XYZ file of C-alpha atoms in Angstrom:
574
model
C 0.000 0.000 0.000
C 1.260 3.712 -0.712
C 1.726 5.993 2.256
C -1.631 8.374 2.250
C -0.931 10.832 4.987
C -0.569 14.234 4.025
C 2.716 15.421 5.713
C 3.442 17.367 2.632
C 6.619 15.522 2.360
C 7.495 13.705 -0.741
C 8.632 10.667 0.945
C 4.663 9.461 1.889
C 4.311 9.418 -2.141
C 7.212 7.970 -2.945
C 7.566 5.061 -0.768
C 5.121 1.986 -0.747
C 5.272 -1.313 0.726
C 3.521 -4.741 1.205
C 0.502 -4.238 3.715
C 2.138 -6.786 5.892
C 0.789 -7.410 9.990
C 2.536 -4.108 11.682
C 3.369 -2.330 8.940
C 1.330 0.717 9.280
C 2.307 1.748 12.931
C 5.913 1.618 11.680
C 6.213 3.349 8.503
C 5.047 6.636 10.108
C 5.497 9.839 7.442
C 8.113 10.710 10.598
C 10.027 7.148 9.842
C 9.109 7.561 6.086
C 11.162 11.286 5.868
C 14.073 9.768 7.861
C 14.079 6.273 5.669
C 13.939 7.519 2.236
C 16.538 10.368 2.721
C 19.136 7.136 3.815
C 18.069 5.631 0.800
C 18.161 9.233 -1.374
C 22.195 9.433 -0.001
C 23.531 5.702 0.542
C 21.790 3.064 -1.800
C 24.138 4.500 -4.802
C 27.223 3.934 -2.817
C 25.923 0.432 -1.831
C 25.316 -0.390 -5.675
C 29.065 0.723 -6.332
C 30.247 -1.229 -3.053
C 28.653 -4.649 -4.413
C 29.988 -3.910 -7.905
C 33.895 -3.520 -6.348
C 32.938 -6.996 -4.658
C 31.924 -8.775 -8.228
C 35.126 -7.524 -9.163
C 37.867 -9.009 -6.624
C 35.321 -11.964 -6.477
C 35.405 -12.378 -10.575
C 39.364 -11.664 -10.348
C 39.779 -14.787 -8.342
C 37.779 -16.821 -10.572
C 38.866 -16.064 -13.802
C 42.444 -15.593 -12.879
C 43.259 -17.439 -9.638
C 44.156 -13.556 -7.314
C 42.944 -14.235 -3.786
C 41.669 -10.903 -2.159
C 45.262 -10.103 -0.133
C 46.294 -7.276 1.812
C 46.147 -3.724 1.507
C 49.321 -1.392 1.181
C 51.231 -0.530 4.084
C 49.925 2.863 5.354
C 49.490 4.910 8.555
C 46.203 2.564 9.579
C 47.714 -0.692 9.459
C 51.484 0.316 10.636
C 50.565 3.300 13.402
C 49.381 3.631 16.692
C 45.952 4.393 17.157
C 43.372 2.745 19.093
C 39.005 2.440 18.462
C 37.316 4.662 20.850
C 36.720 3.546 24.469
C 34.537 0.106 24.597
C 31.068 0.465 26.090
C 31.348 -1.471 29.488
C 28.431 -4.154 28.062
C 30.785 -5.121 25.005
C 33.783 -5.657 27.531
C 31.732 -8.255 29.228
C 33.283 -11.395 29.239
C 30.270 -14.545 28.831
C 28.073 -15.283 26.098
C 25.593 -14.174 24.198
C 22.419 -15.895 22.745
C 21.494 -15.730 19.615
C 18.197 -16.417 18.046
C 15.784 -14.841 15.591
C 13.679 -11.986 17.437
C 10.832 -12.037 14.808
C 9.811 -15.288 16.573
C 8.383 -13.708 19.115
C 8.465 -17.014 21.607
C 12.190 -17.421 20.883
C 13.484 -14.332 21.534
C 11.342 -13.759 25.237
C 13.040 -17.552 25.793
C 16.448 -15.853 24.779
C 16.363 -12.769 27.370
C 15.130 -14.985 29.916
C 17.466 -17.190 32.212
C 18.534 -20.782 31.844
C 17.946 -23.851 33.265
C 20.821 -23.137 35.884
C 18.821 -19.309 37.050
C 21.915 -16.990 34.390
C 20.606 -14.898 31.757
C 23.279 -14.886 29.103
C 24.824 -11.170 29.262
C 23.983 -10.343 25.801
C 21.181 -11.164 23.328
C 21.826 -11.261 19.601
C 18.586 -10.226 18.516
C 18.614 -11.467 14.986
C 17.161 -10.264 11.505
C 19.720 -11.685 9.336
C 21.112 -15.548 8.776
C 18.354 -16.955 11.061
C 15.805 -15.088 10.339
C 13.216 -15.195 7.420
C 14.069 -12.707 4.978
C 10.957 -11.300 4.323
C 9.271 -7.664 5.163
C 7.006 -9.159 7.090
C 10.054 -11.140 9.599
C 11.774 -7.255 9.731
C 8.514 -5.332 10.310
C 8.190 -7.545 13.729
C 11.351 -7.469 14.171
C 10.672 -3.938 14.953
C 7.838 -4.524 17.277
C 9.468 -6.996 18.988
C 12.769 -5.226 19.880
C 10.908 -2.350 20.824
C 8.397 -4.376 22.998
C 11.958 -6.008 24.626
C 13.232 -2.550 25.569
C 10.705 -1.712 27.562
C 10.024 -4.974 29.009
C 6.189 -5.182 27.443
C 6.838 -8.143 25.209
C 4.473 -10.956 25.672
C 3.549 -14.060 23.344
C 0.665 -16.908 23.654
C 0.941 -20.075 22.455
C -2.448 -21.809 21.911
C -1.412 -24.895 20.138
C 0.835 -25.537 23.140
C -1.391 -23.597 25.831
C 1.331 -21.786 26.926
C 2.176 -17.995 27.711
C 5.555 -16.471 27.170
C 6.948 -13.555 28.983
C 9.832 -11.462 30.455
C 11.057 -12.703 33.612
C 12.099 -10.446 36.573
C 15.916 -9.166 36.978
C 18.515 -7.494 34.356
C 18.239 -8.094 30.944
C 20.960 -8.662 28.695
C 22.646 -5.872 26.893
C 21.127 -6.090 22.598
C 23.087 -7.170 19.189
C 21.366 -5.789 17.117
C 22.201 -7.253 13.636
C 19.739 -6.827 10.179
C 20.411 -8.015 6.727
C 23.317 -7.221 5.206
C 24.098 -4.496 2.389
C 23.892 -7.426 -0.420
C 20.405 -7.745 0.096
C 17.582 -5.843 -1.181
C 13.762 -5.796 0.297
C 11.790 -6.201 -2.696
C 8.342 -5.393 -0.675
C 9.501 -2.023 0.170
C 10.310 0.507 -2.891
C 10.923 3.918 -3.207
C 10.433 5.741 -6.562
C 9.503 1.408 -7.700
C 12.528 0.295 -6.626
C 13.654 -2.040 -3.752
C 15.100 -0.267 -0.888
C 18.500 -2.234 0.358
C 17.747 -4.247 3.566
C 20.285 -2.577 5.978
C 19.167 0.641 5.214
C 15.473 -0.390 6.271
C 16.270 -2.646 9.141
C 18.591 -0.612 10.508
C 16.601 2.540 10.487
C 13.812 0.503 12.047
C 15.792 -0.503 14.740
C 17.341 3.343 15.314
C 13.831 4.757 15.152
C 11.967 2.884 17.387
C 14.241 0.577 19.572
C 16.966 2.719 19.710
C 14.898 5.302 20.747
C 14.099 3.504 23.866
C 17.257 2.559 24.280
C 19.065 5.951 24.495
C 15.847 6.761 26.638
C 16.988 4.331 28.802
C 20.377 5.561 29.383
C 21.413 1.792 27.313
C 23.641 1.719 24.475
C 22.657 0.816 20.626
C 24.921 -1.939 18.948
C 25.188 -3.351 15.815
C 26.330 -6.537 14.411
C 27.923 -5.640 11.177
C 27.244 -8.708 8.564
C 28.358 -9.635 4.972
C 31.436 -6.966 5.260
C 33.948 -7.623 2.458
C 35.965 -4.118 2.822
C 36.593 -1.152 4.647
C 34.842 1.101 2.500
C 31.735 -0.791 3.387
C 32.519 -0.049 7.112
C 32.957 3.347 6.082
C 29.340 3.065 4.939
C 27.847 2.441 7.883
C 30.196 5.094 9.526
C 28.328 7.453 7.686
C 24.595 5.716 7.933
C 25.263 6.496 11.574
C 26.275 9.841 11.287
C 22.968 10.825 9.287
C 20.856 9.040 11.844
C 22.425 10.914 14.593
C 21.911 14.254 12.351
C 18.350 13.159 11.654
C 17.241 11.947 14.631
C 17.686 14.361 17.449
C 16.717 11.738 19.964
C 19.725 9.902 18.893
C 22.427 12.640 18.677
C 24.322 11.756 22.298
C 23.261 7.976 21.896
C 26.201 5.356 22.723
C 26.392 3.750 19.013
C 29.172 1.073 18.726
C 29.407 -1.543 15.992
C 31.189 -4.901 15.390
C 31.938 -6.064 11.979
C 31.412 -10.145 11.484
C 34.894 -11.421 9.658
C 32.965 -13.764 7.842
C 34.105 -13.305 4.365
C 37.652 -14.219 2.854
C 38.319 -10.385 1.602
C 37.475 -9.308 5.247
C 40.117 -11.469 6.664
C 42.380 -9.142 4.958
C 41.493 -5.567 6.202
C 39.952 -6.667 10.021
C 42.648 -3.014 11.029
C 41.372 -0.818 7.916
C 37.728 -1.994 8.945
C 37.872 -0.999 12.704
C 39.466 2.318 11.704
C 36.744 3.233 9.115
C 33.942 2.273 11.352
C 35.537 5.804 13.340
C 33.854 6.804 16.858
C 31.535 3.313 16.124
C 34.356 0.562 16.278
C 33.525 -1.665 19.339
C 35.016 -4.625 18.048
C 35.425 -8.020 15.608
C 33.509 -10.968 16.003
C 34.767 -14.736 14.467
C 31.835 -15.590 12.031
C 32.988 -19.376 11.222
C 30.766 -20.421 8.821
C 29.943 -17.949 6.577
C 33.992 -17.655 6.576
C 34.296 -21.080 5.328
C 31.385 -20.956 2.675
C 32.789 -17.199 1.307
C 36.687 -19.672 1.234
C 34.590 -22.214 -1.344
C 33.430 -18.735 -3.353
C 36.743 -17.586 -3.999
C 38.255 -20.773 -4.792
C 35.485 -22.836 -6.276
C 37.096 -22.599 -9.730
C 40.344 -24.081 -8.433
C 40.681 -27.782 -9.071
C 43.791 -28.127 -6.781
C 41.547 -26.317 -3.649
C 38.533 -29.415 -3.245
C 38.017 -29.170 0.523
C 37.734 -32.427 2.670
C 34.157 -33.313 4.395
C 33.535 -30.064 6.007
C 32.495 -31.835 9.171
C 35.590 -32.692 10.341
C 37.329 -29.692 9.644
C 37.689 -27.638 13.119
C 38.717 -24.399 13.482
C 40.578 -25.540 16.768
C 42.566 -28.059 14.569
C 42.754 -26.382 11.373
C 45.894 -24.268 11.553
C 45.110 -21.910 8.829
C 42.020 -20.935 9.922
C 42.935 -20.830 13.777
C 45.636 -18.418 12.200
C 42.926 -16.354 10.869
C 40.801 -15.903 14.503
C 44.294 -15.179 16.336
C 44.950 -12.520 14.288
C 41.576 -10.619 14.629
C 42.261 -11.474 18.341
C 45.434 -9.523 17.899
C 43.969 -7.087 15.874
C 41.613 -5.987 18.603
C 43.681 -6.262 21.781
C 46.453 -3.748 19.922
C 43.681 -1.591 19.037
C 41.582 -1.707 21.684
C 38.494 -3.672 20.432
C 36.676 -6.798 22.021
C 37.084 -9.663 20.224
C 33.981 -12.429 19.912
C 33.786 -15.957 19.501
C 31.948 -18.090 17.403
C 28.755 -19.593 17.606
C 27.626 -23.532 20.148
C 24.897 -24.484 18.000
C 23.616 -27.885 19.616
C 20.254 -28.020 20.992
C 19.268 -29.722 24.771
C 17.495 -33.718 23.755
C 15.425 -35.510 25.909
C 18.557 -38.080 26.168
C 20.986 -37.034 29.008
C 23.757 -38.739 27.306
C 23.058 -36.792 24.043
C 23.021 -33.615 26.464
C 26.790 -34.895 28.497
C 28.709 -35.405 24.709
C 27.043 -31.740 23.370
C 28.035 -30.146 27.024
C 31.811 -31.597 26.654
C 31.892 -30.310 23.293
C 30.492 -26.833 24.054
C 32.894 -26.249 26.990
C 36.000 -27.427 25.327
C 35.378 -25.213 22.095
C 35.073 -22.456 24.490
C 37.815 -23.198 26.652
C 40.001 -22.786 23.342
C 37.760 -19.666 22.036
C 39.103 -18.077 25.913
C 42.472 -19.138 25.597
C 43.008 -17.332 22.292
C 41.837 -13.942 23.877
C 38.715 -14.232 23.042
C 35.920 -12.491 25.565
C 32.651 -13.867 24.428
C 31.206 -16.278 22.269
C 27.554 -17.192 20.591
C 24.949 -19.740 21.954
C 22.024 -20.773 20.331
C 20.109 -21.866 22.939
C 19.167 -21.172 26.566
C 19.654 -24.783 27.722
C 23.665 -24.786 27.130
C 24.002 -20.919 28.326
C 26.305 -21.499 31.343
C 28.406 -24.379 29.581
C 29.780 -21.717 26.837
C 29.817 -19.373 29.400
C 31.652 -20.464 32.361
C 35.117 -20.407 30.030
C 35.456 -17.160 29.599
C 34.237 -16.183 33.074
C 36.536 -18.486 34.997
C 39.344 -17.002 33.083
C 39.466 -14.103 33.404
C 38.888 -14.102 36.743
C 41.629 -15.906 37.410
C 43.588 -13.130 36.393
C 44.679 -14.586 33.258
C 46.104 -11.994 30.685
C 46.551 -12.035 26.773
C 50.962 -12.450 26.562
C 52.041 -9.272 24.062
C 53.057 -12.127 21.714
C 49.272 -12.460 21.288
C 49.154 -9.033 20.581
C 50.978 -9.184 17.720
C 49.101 -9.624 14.483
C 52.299 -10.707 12.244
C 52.864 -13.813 14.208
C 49.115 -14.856 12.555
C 50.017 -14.649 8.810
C 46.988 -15.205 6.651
C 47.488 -18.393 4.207
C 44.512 -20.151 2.288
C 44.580 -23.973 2.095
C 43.473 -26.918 1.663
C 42.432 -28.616 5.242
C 43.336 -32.411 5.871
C 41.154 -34.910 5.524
C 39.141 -37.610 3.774
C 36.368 -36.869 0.639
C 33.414 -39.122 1.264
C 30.073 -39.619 -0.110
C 28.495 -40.056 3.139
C 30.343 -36.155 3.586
C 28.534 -35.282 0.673
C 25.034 -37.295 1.576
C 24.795 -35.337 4.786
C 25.539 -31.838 3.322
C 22.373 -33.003 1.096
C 20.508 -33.553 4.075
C 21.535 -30.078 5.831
C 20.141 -28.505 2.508
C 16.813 -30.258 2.052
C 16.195 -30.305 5.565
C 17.335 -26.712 6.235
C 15.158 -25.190 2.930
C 12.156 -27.265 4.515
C 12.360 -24.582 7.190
C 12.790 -21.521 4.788
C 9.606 -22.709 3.087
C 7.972 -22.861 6.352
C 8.951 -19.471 7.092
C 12.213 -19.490 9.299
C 15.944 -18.779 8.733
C 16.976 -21.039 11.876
C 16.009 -24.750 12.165
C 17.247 -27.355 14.848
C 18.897 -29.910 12.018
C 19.920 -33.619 13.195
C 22.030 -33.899 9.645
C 22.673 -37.707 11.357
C 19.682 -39.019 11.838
C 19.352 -42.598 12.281
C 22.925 -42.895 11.964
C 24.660 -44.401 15.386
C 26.422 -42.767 17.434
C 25.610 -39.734 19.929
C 24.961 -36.551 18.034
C 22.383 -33.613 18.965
C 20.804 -31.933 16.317
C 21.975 -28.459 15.531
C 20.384 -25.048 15.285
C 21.529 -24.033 11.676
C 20.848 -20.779 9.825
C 21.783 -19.432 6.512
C 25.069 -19.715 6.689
C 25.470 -23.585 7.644
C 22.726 -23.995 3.815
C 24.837 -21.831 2.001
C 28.203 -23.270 3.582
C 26.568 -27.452 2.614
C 25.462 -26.371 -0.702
C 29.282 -24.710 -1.751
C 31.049 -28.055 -0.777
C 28.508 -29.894 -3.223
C 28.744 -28.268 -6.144
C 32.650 -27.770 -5.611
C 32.916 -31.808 -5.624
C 30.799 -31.586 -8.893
C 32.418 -28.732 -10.812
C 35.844 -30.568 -10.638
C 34.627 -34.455 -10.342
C 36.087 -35.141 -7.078
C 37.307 -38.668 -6.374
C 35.968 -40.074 -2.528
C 39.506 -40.587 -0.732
C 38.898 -43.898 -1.253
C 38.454 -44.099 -5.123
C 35.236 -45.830 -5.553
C 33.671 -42.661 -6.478
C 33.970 -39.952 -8.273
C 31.235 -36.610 -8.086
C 28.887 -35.693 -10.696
C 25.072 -34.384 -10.963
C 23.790 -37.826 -11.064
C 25.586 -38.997 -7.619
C 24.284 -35.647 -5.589
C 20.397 -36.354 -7.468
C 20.123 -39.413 -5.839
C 21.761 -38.549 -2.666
C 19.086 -35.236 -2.495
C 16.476 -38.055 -3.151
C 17.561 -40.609 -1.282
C 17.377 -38.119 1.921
C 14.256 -36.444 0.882
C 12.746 -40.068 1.181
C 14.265 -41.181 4.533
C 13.189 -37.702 6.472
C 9.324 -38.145 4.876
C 9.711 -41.875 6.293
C 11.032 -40.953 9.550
C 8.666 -38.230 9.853
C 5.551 -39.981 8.808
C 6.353 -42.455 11.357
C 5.885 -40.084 14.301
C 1.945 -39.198 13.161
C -0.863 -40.336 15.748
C -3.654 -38.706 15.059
C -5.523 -37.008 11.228
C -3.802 -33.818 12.891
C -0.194 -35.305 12.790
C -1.339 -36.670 9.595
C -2.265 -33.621 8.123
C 1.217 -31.861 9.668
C 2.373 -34.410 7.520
C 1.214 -33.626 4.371
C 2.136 -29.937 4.602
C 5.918 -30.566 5.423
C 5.849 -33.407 2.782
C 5.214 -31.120 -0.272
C 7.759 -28.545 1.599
C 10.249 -31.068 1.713
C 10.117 -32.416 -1.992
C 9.589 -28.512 -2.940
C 13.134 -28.002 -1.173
C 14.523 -31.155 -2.502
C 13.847 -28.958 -6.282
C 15.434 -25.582 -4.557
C 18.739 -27.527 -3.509
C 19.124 -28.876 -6.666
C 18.728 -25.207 -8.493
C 21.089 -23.938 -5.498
C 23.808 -26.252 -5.816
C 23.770 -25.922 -9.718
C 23.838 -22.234 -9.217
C 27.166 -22.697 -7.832
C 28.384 -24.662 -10.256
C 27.934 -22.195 -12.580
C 29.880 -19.280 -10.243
C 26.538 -17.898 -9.351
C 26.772 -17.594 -5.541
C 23.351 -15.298 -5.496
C 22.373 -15.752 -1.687
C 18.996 -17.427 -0.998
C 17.626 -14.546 0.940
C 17.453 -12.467 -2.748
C 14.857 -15.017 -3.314
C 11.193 -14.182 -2.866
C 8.795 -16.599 -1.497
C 7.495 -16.374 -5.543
C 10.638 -16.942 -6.979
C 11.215 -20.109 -4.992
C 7.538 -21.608 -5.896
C 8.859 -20.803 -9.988
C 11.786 -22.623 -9.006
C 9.971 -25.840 -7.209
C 7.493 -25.717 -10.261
C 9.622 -25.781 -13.376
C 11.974 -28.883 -14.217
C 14.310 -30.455 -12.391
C 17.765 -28.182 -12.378
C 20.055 -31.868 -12.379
């Protein structure tokens, strides 16, 4: 619907969006003014931005340049330091993370664990687990707002159950929105799709922020997608026009920390912080999307085919533990707070299950802590205090970074190939991850608790996966197909027909595993829904992975919900 108040300001006539749930008590003429003159001064720069990525992205491909480092100059040789760290992003613990569009998630994310602790910060997310749609960012808004000052409530009545804030301090917000890639194509301006950060992140200025500098709090930003400094330097500057456009805002704490989650950003983590200005607060160790943006740049390299991804560990893998030591560097010898990666298992109803996941948690943290890290990601409430308790208990025993850890040129950056064995039962349970992960895009989410073992022996939890673990599965397949890579073994060798029948094959054993847990015509109808999601997503995974064969790496959240039903309706893509 088009904006019908008369302000007298063009913006009410020249932006329109989808008349989504919420929509109208957001996009105020007030909001409308403030949105469209970010998208009047910044969306050029952003198209510019993207099209300096294609290029260092299209270099590597067609001629084999890695993104590298920039020329020595005054910001990565002298002696200059971010501005002081807010007291919250000094806090050593960990932060949950969840998707705070789901309204039931995120009051279960500011509330405490099973042990009584509230994790210290909440990652309230509108990015890789979240839905990508106007509708996810528009309560988003709501929500975050509704968090801030303590009003947000949810009911359940398939469950019967009520959700709301507990008593006692809440943690301190991340906020992070989509990144500068992505575009919302149910909110235009002049007909054209505003980018995603701009909106989100206005939203979240305008109406939680608000509340938050009310409230004497801080507003911080996860920074995702970066690839350079210049981009950094964009959202220096979307924060200075807030701050000039919002008067509310003008002596508001802002502080930002830019995810290293893309191969060019391992390459400027100094020139980033110093671009970001009066806004640096820090770096944070994005693992996965790191990985997946490693299979971009070298996915036309036949000499580069990565092992199963599942076994390679950043604790284990020495040039990518090289990589997190030297953005821990980075920030103790400029001042930032550096922060962990993410504990994605989920609690089970088997204690065992709950004992392996727990050991696992605590030991990747323990290493996380021991690198100088402060803080690290959870995904759920249940395993709070197990990724916690590391970073706590040392540094309160005193423990202090050595200045060899503050060096960032004993951490040289090298790309290569990790250790380890190609299998097809690798590649069978990145097909799972896909189909089952898409399932939940269909269904309307951007996280989903994923058991990519199922039925397989052993002890493994399922995992909360997001975005990043789909796009991360589906770059590993179509790398084994674009150069025919031989299992370790040599029984087999990759190709479209293998991964077909290994999306199948899975396809069929979730529908039979899931049909076998209906009771009643509800379950049965449950059943019939998620079964035509399923083999819909089954179609998607195939177009996906050929996408990458092809050196298109277009991100599924540029797909609308339309686009994808095109997709699941035409011909197979294998």
């Amino acid at each position: 619907m088009a904006a019908t108040t008369g302000s007298g300001s063009p913006a009410v006539t020249r932006a329109q969006w989808a008349p989504v749930e919420g929509a109208a008590e957001v996009f105020t003429p007030e909001f409308l003014d403030y949105v469209v003159r970010l998208h009047d001064e910044l969306t050029p720069r952003i198209r510019a931005l993207l099209a300096k990525r294609q290029a260092v992205l299209r270099r590597a491909l067609d001629q084999g340049l890695l993104p590298t480092h920039p020329p020595r100059t005054a910001i990565n040789t002298g002696d200059w330091k971010v501005p002081p760290v807010p007291e919250d992003l000094r806090t050593p613990g960990i932060e949950i993370s969840g998707p705070c569009s789901i309204t039931s998630m995120f009051i279960n994310a500011l509330n405490p664990g099973p042990e009584g602790e509230r994790a210290v910060g909440d990652l309230d997310d509108d990015e890789d687990s979240a839905g990508h749609r106007l509708v996810d960012t528009v309560r988003a808004a709501h929500n975050r707002l509704a968090a801030v000052n303590r009003e947000l409530r949810a009911f359940d009545a398939g469950k019967g159950k009520e959700y709301s804030i507990a008593d006692g301090e809440l943690p301190f917000f991340m906020h992070r929105e989509r990144g500068i890639h992505l575009d919302e194509p149910d909110f235009t301006v002049d007909g054209q799709p505003i980018p995603s950060a701009i909106l989100g992140t206005a939203l979240t200025f305008y109406y939680a922020g608000r509340a938050q500098a009310n409230r004497g709090q801080g507003i911080y930003f996860y920074l995702p997608k970066l690839e350079s400094a210049e981009e950094c330097a964009w959202y220096r500057d979307l924060f200075d026009r807030t701050r000039e456009s919002l008067p509310f805002l003008k002596t508001a704490v802002i502080s930002a920390v830019p995810l290293v989650e893309s191969l060019p950003a391992v390459y400027q983590m100094e020139e980033m912080l110093h671009a970001l200005g009066p806004y640096a607060g820090g770096l944070n160790a994005a693992r996965w999307d790191l990985k997946a943006s490693i299979f971009e740049f070298i996915m036309a390299d036949p000499r580069s085919v990565w092992p199963d991804r599942f076994g390679v560990d950043i604790k284990t893998t020495p040039f990518l533990a090289n990589i997190f030591r030297r953005l821990v560097a980075i920030c103790l010898k400029r001042g930032a707070a550096p922060v962990g990666g993410m504990a994605t298992a989920l609690p089970s109803s088997d204690p065992e299950v709950n004992r392996v996941a727990g050991e696992a948690i605590r030991k990747d943290k323990e290493w996380e802590a021991r690198q100088g890290f402060i803080r690290a990601w959870v995904a759920h409430i249940f395993h709070m205090k197990t990724a916690s308790d590391p970073f706590r208990e040392l540094i309160a025993s005193g423990w202090k970074p050595t200045a060899d850890m503050a060096n960032p040129d004993n951490y040289p950056v090298k790309i290569e190939v990790p250790e380890g064995p190609i299998t097809v039962e690798g590649t069978r349970r990145n097909a799972r991850m896909v189909v089952e992960y898409l399932e939940g895009w269909l269904n309307g989410r951007g996280a989903k608790g994923i058991d990519s073992l199922a039925g397989k022996p052993g002890v493994h939890p399922a995992l909360m996966e997001d975005l990043a673990t789909g796009r991360m599965s589906v770059a590993q397949i179509a790398q084994r197909i674009r150069h025919r890579a031989r299992t370790t073994d040599g029984a087999q060798v990759h190709d479209v027909p293998l991964v077909k029948r290994l999306l199948q094959e899975e396809t069929e054993d979730i529908l039979v595993r899931l049909k076998a847990t209906v009771r009643d015509d509800k379950g049965g109808t449950a059943y019939a829904e998620a079964a035509q999601r399923y083999r819909k997503a089954a179609k998607i995974a195939m177009r996906w992975i050929k996408n990458y064969t092809e050196l298109d790496f277009r991100s599924l959240g540029s797909y609308t919900r339309a686009d994808l039903d095109r997709i699941a309706a035409a011909p197979d893509a294998f």
